[in-house]
Coordinates of C-alpha atoms in Angstrom, one line a residue:
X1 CA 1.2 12.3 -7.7
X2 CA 4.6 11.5 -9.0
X3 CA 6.9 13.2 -6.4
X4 CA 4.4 12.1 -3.3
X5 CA 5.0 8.3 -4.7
X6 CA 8.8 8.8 -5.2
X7 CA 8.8 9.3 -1.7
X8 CA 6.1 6.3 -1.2
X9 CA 8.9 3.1 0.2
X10 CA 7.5 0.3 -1.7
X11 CA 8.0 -3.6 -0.3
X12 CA 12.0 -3.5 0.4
X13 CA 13.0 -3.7 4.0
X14 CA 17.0 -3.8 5.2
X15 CA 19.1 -4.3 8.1
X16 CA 20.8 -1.0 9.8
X17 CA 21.9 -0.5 13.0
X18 CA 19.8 2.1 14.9
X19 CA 22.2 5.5 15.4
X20 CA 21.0 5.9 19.2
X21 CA 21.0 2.6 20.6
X22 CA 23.6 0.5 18.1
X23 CA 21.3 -2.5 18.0
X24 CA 20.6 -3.8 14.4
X25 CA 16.7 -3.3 13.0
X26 CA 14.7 -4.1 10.3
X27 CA 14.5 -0.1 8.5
X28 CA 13.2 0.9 5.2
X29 CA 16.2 2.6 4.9
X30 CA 19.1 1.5 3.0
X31 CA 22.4 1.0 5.4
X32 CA 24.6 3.6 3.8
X33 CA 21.3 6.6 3.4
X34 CA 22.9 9.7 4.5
X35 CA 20.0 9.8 7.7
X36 CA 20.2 9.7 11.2
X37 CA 17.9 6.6 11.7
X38 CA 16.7 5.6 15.2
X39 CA 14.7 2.5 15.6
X40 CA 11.0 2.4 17.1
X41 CA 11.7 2.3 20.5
X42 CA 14.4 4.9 20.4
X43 CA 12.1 7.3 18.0
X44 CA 9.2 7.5 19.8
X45 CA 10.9 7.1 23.3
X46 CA 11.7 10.0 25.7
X47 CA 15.8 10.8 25.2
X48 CA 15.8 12.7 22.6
X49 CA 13.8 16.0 21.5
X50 CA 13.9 16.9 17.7
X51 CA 13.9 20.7 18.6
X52 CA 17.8 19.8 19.8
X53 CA 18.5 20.4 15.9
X54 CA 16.3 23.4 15.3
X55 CA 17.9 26.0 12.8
X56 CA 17.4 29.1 12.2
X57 CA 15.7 30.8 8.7
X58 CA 18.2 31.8 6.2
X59 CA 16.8 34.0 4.0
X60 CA 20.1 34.2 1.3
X61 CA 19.2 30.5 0.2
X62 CA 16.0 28.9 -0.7
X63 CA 13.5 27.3 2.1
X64 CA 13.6 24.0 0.8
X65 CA 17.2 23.3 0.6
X66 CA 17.2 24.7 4.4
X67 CA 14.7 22.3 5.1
X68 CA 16.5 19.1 3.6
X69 CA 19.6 19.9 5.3
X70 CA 17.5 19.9 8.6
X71 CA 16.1 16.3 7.0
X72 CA 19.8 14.7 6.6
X73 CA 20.4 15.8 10.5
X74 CA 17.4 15.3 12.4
X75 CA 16.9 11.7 13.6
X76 CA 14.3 9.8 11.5
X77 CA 12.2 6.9 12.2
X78 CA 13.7 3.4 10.4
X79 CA 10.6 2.0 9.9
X80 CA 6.9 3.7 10.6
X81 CA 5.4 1.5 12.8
X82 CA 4.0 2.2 16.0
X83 CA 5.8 0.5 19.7
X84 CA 3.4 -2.8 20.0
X85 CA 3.6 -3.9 16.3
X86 CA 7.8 -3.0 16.6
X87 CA 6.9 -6.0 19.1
X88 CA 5.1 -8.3 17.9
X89 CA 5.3 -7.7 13.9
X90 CA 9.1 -6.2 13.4
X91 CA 9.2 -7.4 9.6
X92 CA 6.3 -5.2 8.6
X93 CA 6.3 -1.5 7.1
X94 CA 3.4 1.2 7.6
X95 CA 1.5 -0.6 9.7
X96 CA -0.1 -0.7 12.9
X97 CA -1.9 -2.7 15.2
X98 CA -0.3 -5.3 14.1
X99 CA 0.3 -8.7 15.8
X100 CA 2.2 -11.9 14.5
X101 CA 2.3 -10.7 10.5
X102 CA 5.1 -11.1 8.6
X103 CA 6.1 -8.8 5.5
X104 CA 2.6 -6.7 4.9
X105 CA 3.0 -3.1 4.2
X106 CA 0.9 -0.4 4.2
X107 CA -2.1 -2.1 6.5
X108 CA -3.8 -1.4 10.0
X109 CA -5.3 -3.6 12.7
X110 CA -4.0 -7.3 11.5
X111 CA -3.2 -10.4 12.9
X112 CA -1.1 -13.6 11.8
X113 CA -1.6 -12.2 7.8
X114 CA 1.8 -12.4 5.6
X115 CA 2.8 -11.2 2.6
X116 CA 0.7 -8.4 1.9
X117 CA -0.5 -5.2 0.9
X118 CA -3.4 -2.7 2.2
X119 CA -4.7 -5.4 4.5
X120 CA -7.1 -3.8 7.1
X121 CA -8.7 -5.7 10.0
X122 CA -7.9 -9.2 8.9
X123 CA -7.1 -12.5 10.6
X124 CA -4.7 -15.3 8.7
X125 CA -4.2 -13.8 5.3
X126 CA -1.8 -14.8 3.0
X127 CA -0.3 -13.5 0.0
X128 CA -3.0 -11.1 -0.6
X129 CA -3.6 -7.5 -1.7
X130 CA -6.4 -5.1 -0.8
X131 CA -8.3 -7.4 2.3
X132 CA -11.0 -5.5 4.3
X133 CA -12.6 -7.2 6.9
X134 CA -11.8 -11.0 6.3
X135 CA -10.2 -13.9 7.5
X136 CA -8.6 -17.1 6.1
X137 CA -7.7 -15.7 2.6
X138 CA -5.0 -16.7 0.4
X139 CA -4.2 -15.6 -2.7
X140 CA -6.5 -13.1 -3.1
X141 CA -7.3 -9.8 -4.4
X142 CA -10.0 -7.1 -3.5
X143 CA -11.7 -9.2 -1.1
X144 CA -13.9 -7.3 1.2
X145 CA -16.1 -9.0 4.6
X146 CA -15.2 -12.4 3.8
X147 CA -14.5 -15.8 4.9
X148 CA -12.5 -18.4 3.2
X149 CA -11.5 -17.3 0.8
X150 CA -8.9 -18.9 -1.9
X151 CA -7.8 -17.5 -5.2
X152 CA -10.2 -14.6 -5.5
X153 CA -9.8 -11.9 -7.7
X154 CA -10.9 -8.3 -8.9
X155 CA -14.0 -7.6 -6.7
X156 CA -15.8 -9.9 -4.1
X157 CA -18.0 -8.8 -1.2
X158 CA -19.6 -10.9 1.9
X159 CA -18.6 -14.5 0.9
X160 CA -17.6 -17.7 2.5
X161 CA -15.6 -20.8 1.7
X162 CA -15.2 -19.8 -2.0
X163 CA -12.4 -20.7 -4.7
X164 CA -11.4 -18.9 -7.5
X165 CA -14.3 -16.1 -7.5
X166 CA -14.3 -13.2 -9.6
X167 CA -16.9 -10.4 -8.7
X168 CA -19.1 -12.1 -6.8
X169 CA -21.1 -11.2 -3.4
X170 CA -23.1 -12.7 -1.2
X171 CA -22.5 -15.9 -2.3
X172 CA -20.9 -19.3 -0.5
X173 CA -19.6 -22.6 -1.4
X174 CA -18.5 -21.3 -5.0
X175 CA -15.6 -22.6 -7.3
X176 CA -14.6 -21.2 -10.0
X177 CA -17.5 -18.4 -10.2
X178 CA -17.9 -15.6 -11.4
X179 CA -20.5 -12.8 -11.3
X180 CA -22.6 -14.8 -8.8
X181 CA -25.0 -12.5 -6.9
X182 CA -26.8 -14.1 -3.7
X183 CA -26.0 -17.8 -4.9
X184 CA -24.1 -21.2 -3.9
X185 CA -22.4 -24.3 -5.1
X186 CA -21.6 -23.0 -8.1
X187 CA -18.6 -24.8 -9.8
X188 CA -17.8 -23.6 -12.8
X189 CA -20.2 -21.6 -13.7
X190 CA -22.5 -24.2 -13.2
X191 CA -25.1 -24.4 -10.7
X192 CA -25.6 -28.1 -9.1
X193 CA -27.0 -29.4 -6.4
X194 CA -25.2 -29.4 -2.7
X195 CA -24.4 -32.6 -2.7
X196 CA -23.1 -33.0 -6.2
X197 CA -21.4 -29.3 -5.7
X198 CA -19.4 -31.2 -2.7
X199 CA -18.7 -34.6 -4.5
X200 CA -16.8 -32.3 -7.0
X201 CA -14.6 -30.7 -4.5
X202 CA -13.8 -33.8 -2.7
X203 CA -11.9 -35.1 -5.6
X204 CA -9.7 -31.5 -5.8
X205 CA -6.7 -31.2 -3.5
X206 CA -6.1 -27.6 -3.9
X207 CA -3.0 -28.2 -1.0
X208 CA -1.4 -29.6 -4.0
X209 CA 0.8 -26.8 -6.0
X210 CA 0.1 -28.6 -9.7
X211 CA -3.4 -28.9 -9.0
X212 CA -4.0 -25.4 -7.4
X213 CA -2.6 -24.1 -10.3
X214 CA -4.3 -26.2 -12.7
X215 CA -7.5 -24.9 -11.8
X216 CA -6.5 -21.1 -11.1
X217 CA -5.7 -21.4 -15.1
X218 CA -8.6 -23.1 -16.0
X219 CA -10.5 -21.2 -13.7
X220 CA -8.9 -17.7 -14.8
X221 CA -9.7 -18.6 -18.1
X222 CA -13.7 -18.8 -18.0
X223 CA -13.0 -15.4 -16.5
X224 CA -12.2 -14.0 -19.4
X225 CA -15.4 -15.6 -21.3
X226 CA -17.2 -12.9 -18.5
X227 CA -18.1 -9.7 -18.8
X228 CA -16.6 -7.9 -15.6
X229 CA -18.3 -5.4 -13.1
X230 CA -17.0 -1.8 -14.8
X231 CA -16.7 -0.2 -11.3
X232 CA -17.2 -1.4 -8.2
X233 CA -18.2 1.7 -5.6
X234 CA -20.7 0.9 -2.6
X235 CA -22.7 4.1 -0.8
X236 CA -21.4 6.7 -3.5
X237 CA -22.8 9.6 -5.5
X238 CA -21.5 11.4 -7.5
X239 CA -18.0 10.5 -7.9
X240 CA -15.3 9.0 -10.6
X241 CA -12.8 6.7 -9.8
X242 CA -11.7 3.4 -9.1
X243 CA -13.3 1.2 -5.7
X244 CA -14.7 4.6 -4.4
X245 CA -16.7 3.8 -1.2
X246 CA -19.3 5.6 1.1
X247 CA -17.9 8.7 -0.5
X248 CA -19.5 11.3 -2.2
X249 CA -19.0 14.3 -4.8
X250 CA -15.0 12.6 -4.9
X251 CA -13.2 13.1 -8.6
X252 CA -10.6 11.0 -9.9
X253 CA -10.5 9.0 -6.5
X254 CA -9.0 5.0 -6.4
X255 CA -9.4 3.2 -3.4
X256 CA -11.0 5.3 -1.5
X257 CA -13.8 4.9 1.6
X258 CA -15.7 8.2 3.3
X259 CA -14.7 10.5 1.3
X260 CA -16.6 13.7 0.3
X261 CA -16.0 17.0 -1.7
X262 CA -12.1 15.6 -2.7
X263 CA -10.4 15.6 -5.6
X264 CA -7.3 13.1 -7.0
X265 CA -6.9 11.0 -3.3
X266 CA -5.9 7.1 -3.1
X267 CA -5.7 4.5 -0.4
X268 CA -7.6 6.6 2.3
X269 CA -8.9 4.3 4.6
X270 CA -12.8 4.5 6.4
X271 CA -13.0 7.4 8.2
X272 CA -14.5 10.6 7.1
X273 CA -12.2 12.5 4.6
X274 CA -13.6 16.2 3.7
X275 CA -12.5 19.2 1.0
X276 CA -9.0 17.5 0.5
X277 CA -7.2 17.9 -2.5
X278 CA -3.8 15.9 -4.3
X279 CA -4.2 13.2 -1.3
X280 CA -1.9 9.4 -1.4
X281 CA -2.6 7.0 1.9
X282 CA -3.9 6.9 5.0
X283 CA -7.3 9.1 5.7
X284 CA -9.2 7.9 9.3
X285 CA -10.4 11.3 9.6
X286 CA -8.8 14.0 7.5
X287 CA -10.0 17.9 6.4
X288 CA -8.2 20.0 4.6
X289 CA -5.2 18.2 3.2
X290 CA -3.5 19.2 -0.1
X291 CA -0.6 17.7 -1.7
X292 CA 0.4 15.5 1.0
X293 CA 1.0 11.3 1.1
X294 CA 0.5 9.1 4.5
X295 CA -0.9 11.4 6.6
X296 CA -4.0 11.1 8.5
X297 CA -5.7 10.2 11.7
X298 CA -7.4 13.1 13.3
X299 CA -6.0 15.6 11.5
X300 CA -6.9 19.2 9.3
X301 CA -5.4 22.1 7.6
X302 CA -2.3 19.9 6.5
X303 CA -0.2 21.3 3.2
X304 CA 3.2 19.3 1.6
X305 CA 3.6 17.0 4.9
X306 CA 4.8 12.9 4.7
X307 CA 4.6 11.2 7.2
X308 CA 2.7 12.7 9.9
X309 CA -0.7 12.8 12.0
X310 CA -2.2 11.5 15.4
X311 CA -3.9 15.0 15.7
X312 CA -2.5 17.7 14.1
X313 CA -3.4 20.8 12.5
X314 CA -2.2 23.7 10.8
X315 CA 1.1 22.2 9.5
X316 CA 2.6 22.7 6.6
X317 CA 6.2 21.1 4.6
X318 CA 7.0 18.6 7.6
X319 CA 7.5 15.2 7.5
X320 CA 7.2 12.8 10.9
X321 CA 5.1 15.4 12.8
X322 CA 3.2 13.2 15.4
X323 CA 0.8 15.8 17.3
X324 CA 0.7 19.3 17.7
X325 CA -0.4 22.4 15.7
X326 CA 1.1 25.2 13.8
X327 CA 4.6 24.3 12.1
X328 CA 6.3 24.8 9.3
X329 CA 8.9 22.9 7.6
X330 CA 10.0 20.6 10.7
X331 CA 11.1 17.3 11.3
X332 CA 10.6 14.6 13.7
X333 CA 8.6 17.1 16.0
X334 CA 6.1 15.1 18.6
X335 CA 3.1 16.9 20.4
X336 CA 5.0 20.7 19.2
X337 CA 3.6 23.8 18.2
X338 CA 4.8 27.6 16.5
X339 CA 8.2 25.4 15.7
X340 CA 9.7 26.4 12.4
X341 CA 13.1 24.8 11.0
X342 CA 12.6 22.5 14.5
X343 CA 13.1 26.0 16.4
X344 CA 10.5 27.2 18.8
X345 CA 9.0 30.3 18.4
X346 CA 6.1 32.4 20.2
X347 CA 2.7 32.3 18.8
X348 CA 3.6 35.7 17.5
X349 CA 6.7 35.4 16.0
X350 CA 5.8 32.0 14.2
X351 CA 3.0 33.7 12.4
X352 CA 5.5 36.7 11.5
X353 CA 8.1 34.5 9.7
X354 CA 5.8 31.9 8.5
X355 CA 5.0 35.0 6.2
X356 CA 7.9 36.3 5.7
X357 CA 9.0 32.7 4.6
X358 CA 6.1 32.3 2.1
X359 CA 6.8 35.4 0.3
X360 CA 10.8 34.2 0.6
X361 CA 9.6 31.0 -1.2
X362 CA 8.3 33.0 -3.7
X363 CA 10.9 35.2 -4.6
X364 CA 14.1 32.8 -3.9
X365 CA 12.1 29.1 -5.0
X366 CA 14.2 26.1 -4.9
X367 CA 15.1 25.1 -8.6
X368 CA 16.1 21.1 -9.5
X369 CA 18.8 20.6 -12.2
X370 CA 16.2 19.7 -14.7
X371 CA 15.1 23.8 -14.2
X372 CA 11.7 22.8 -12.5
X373 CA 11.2 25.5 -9.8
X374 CA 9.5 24.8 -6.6
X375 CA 8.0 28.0 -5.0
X376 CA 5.3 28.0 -1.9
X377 CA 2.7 25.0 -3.1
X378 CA 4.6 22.5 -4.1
X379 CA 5.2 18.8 -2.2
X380 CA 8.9 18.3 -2.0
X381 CA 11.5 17.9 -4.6
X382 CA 11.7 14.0 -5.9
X383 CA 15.2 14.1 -5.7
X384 CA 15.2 14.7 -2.1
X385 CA 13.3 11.5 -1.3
X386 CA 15.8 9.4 1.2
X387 CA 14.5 6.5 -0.9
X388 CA 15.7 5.2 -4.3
X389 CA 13.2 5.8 -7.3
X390 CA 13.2 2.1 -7.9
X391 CA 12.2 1.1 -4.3
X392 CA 9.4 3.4 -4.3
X393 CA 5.6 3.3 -5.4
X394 CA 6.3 5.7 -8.0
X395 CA 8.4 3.4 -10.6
X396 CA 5.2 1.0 -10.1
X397 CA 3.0 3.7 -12.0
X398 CA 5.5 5.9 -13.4
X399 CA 8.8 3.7 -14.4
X400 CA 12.0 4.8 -15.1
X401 CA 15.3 3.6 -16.1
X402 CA 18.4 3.6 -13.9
X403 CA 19.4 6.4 -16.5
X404 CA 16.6 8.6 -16.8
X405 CA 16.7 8.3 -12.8
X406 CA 20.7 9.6 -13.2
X407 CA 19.4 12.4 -15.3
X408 CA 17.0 13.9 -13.3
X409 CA 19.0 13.7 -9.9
X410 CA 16.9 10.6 -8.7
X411 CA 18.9 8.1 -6.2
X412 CA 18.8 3.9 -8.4
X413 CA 19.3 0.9 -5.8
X414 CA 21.6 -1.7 -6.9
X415 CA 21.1 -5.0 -4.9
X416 CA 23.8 -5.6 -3.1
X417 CA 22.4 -8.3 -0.8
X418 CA 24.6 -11.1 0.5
X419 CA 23.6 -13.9 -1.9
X420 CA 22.7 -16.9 0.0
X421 CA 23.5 -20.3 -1.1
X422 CA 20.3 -21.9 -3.0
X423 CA 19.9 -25.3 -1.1
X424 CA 17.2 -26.5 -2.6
X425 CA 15.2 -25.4 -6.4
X426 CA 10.9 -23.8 -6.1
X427 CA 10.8 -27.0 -8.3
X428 CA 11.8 -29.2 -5.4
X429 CA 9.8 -28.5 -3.0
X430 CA 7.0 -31.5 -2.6
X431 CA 3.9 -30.9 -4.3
X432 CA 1.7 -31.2 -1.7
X433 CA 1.5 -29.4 1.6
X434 CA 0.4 -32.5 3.2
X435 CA 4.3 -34.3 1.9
X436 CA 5.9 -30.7 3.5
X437 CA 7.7 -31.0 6.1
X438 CA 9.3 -28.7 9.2
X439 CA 12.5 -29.2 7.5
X440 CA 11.8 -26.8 4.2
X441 CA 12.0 -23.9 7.1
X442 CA 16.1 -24.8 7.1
X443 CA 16.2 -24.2 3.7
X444 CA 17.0 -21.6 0.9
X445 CA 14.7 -21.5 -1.9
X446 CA 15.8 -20.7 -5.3
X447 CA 13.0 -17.9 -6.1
X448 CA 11.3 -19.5 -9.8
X449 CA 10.9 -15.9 -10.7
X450 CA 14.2 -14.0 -9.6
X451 CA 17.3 -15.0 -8.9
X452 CA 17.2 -14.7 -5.0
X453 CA 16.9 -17.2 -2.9
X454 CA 14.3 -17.0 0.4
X455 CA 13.6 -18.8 3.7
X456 CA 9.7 -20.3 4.3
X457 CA 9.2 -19.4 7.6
X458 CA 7.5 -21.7 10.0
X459 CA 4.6 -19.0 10.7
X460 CA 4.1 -19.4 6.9
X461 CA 4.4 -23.1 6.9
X462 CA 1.8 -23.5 9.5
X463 CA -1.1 -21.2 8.0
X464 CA -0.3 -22.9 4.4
X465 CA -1.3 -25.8 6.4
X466 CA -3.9 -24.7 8.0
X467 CA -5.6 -23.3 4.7
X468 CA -4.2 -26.3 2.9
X469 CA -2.9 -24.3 0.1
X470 CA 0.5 -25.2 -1.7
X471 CA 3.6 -23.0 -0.7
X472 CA 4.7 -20.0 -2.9
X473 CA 7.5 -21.0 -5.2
X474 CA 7.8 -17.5 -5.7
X475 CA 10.2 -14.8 -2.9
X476 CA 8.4 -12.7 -0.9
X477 CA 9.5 -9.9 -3.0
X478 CA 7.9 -11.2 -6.3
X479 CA 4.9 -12.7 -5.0
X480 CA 3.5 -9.3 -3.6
X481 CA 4.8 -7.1 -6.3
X482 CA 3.3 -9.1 -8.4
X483 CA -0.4 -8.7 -6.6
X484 CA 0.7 -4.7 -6.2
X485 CA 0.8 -4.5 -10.3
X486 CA -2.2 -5.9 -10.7
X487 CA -3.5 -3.2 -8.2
X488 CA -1.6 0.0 -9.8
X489 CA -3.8 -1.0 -13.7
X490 CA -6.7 -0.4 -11.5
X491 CA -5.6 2.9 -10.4
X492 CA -7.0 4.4 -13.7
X493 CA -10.1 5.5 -15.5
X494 CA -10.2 4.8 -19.6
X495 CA -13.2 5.6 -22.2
X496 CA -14.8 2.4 -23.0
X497 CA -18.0 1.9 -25.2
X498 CA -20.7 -0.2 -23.9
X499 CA -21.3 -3.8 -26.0
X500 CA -25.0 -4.0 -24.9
X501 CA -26.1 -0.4 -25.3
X502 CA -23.3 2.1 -27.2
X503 CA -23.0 4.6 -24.7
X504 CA -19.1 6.2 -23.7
X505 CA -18.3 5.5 -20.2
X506 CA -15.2 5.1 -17.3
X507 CA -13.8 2.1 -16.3
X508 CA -10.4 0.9 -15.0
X509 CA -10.6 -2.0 -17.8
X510 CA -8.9 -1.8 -20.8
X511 CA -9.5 -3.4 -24.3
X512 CA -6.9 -5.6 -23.6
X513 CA -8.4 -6.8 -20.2
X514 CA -11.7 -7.4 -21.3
X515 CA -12.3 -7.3 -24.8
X516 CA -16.2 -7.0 -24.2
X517 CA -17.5 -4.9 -21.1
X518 CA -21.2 -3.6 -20.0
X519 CA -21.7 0.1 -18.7
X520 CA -22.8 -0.2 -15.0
X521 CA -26.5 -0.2 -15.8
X522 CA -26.1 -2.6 -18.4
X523 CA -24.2 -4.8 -16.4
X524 CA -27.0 -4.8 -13.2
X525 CA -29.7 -5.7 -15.5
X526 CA -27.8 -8.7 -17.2
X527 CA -26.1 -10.1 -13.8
X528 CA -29.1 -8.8 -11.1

């Protein structure tokens, strides 16, 4: 899982100019990567064809180095989005479907949601991580077929107009609730009557920043008093993991939905995944895929690819294969087939030297300078990802220092970003939304986290209004990675004993997340 997430961009986006039509874009590639980078209009547009830079098989040196010299020369695209959200949602990174969103990554099928992460059919979400299905959410976390939703966290299901929930479904007009089942006007943890329930909330301005925050804490804190729900998985059998959905006979799975007879897979989206094996992102339809990360939609038989699908099949060590069948080790390649290196081939002759090239792989592998060898069946080498170890997903769940990253031939990103003048302190901004006016959109905000600064964009501004929840005094970059390390500690299974009846059992929850914690069962019969 390690190499797929070194090669896994996490939330950093720059400015580069596109090297086909000179205009500067928004790319997830630094400006000095050693890449041809187009920008989406020039990628997926018709001027160019990726077979241009085909080579041919040199069977002196090993495969893979051929293949990442064919990497560094064929044109790549800046940022993987598709042509209408390069229109209307520019500042975003894989996504699609996307209209007006600012800043969400890794998300499908959104509209007017910023600042987020695996976000999938939503409407006005904000600053949130792990949205299905929902609308008018801020600040939130694993929040699935819901509306209005503020300050949620770990696992809620079918609510509406609730505040500071923690696994809780089916309920409405909660605040501060947790492991609520079916019920309403809870605040608390009390249950009061309706009109008491809203004689409470009237007196809480949750558009102010000191009181939002004041009862988040206080709120976050009766949490902990809670038992929580060990595992949350809807419409499953058989299975381990970590929010495994609709799926069944699935081991060692996290965040999964429709998957079946797979092993070790992450963020695959609803749509049926089958016999796939060493899996990270995407899904929507998938058989067949080993060792492979974002790939998916309509696709089968796909071995150590990135970055590829719309219907494919039968391809193997590619990367930005949109369509087709039958490659091997190609780049950039749209609606191809029997291409190898980029190079076309007859159906006859790619299924000659795709053998030949095996056995090749086998008997000349690739070897790293750390002496790890890298024969047929293995994803790429980490140290050819075009993306620094420190910008990727994998320094999230497997962190390194800028050293260790030196010693085992991995690219570290030093900031270099133009520092902009700080014109006005997080602490500075007015407390209230209500006090906020168009004018904080000229300013740059000293982040209270970092030292950057960052611009509150009027999109932002507006929604924070509508919502009337208190601006972030946090940068774009902190807020979300913040949420996205909360999400990475439940991407794990640990042995936990149950306090109610002794038995061993997996959850994602450590001791020091919740000191006391109910098996499944245990939990149903004391919160059902």
């Amino acid at each position: 899982m390690q190499r797929r997430l070194a090669w896994m961009i996490s939330l950093i986006l720059f400015k580069r100019k596109c090297d086909l039509c000179g205009e500067e874009e928004i790319s997830m590639y630094e400006p000095n990567a050693p890449f041809k980078i187009y920008c989406h209009k020039c990628w997926w547009g018709d001027k160019w064809d990726a077979r241009d830079y085909g080579k041919d098989v040199d069977f002196s040196k090993p495969f893979l180095e051929q293949w990442n010299e064919l990497f560094h020369e064929t044109p790549i695209l800046g940022l993987s989005i598709d042509t209408i959200t390069g229109e209307l949602s520019p500042y975003t990174n894989q996504c699609g479907h996307a209209k007006d969103c600012y800043m969400i990554y890794y998300s499908d099928h959104n509209e007017e949601c910023m600042y987020g992460f695996q976000l999938t059919n939503n409407k006005m979400c904000l600053n949130s991580t792990t949205v299905l299905e929902s609308s008018n959410v801020f600040d939130s976390s694993n929040v699935f077929k819901s509306y209005n939703i503020i300050g949620a966290t770990s696992n809620n299901r079918s609510c509406l107009d609730c505040f500071f929930i923690r696994d809780c479904e089916g309920c409405h007009n909660c605040f501060g609730a947790v492991n609520v089942k079916n019920g309403s006007y809870v605040f608390m943890g009390e249950k009061l009557p309706k009109e008491e329930y809203k004689k409470r909330l009237k007196k809480i301005d949750l558009g102010s920043y000191e009181q939002y925050y004041f009862w988040k804490e206080k709120a976050y804190e009766y949490f902990k008093q809670n038992i929580p729900q060990p595992r949350w998985e809807t419409q499953s059998y058989n299975s381990t993991g970590s929010y495994v959905f609709k799926s069944k006979n699935c081991t060692e799975c996290y965040d999964v939905t429709g998957c079946e007879d797979s092993k070790y897979l992450m963020l695959i989206k609803e749509g049926t995944v089958k016999n796939s094996y060493d899996y990270s992102d995407w899904g929507l339809n998938a058989e067949l895929v080993y060792e492979s990360g974002i790939v998916g939609e309509n696709i089968s038989n796909i071995k150590f690819c990135h970055e590829s699908g719309f219907n494919i099949e039968n391809i193997e060590y590619s990367k930005l294969q949109t369509g087709g069948s039958n490659c091997f080790g190609c780049v950039s390649l749209r609606q191809k087939q029997y291409c190898i290196l980029n190079k076309q081939y007859s159906k006859e002759k790619f299924f000659e030297l795709r053998e030949k090239i095996i056995e090749h792989m086998n008997k000349i592998p690739y070897i790293d300078k750390n002496g790890n060898v890298y024969k047929y069946g293995e994803f790429f080498p980490p140290e050819f990802s075009p993306h620094a170890y420190n910008n990727t997903f994998a320094n999230f769940f497997f962190p390194k220092t800028e050293e260790e990253c030196k010693k085992d031939g991995l690219q570290w990103y030093q900031s270099d970003v133009k520092e902009y003048p700080i014109t006005i302190l997080a602490s500075d901004i007015p407390d209230n939304i209500k006090n906020t006016t168009d004018e904080i959109t000229k300013k740059i905000v000293g982040c209270s986290t970092c030292p950057k600064g960052y611009k509150i964009i009027k999109p932002e501004l507006d929604l924070s209004r509508r919502l009337n929840v208190p601006l972030s005094r946090q940068c774009p970059f902190c807020r979300i990675g913040d949420k996205v390390k909360k999400w990475v500690s439940q991407m794990k299974q640990v042995d936990r004993i149950c306090d109610k009846c002794g038995i061993t059992f997996k959850t994602h929850y450590s001791k020091e997340e919740a000191l006391k914690i109910f098996c499944q069962p245990c939990y149903r019969q004391e919160v059902y």
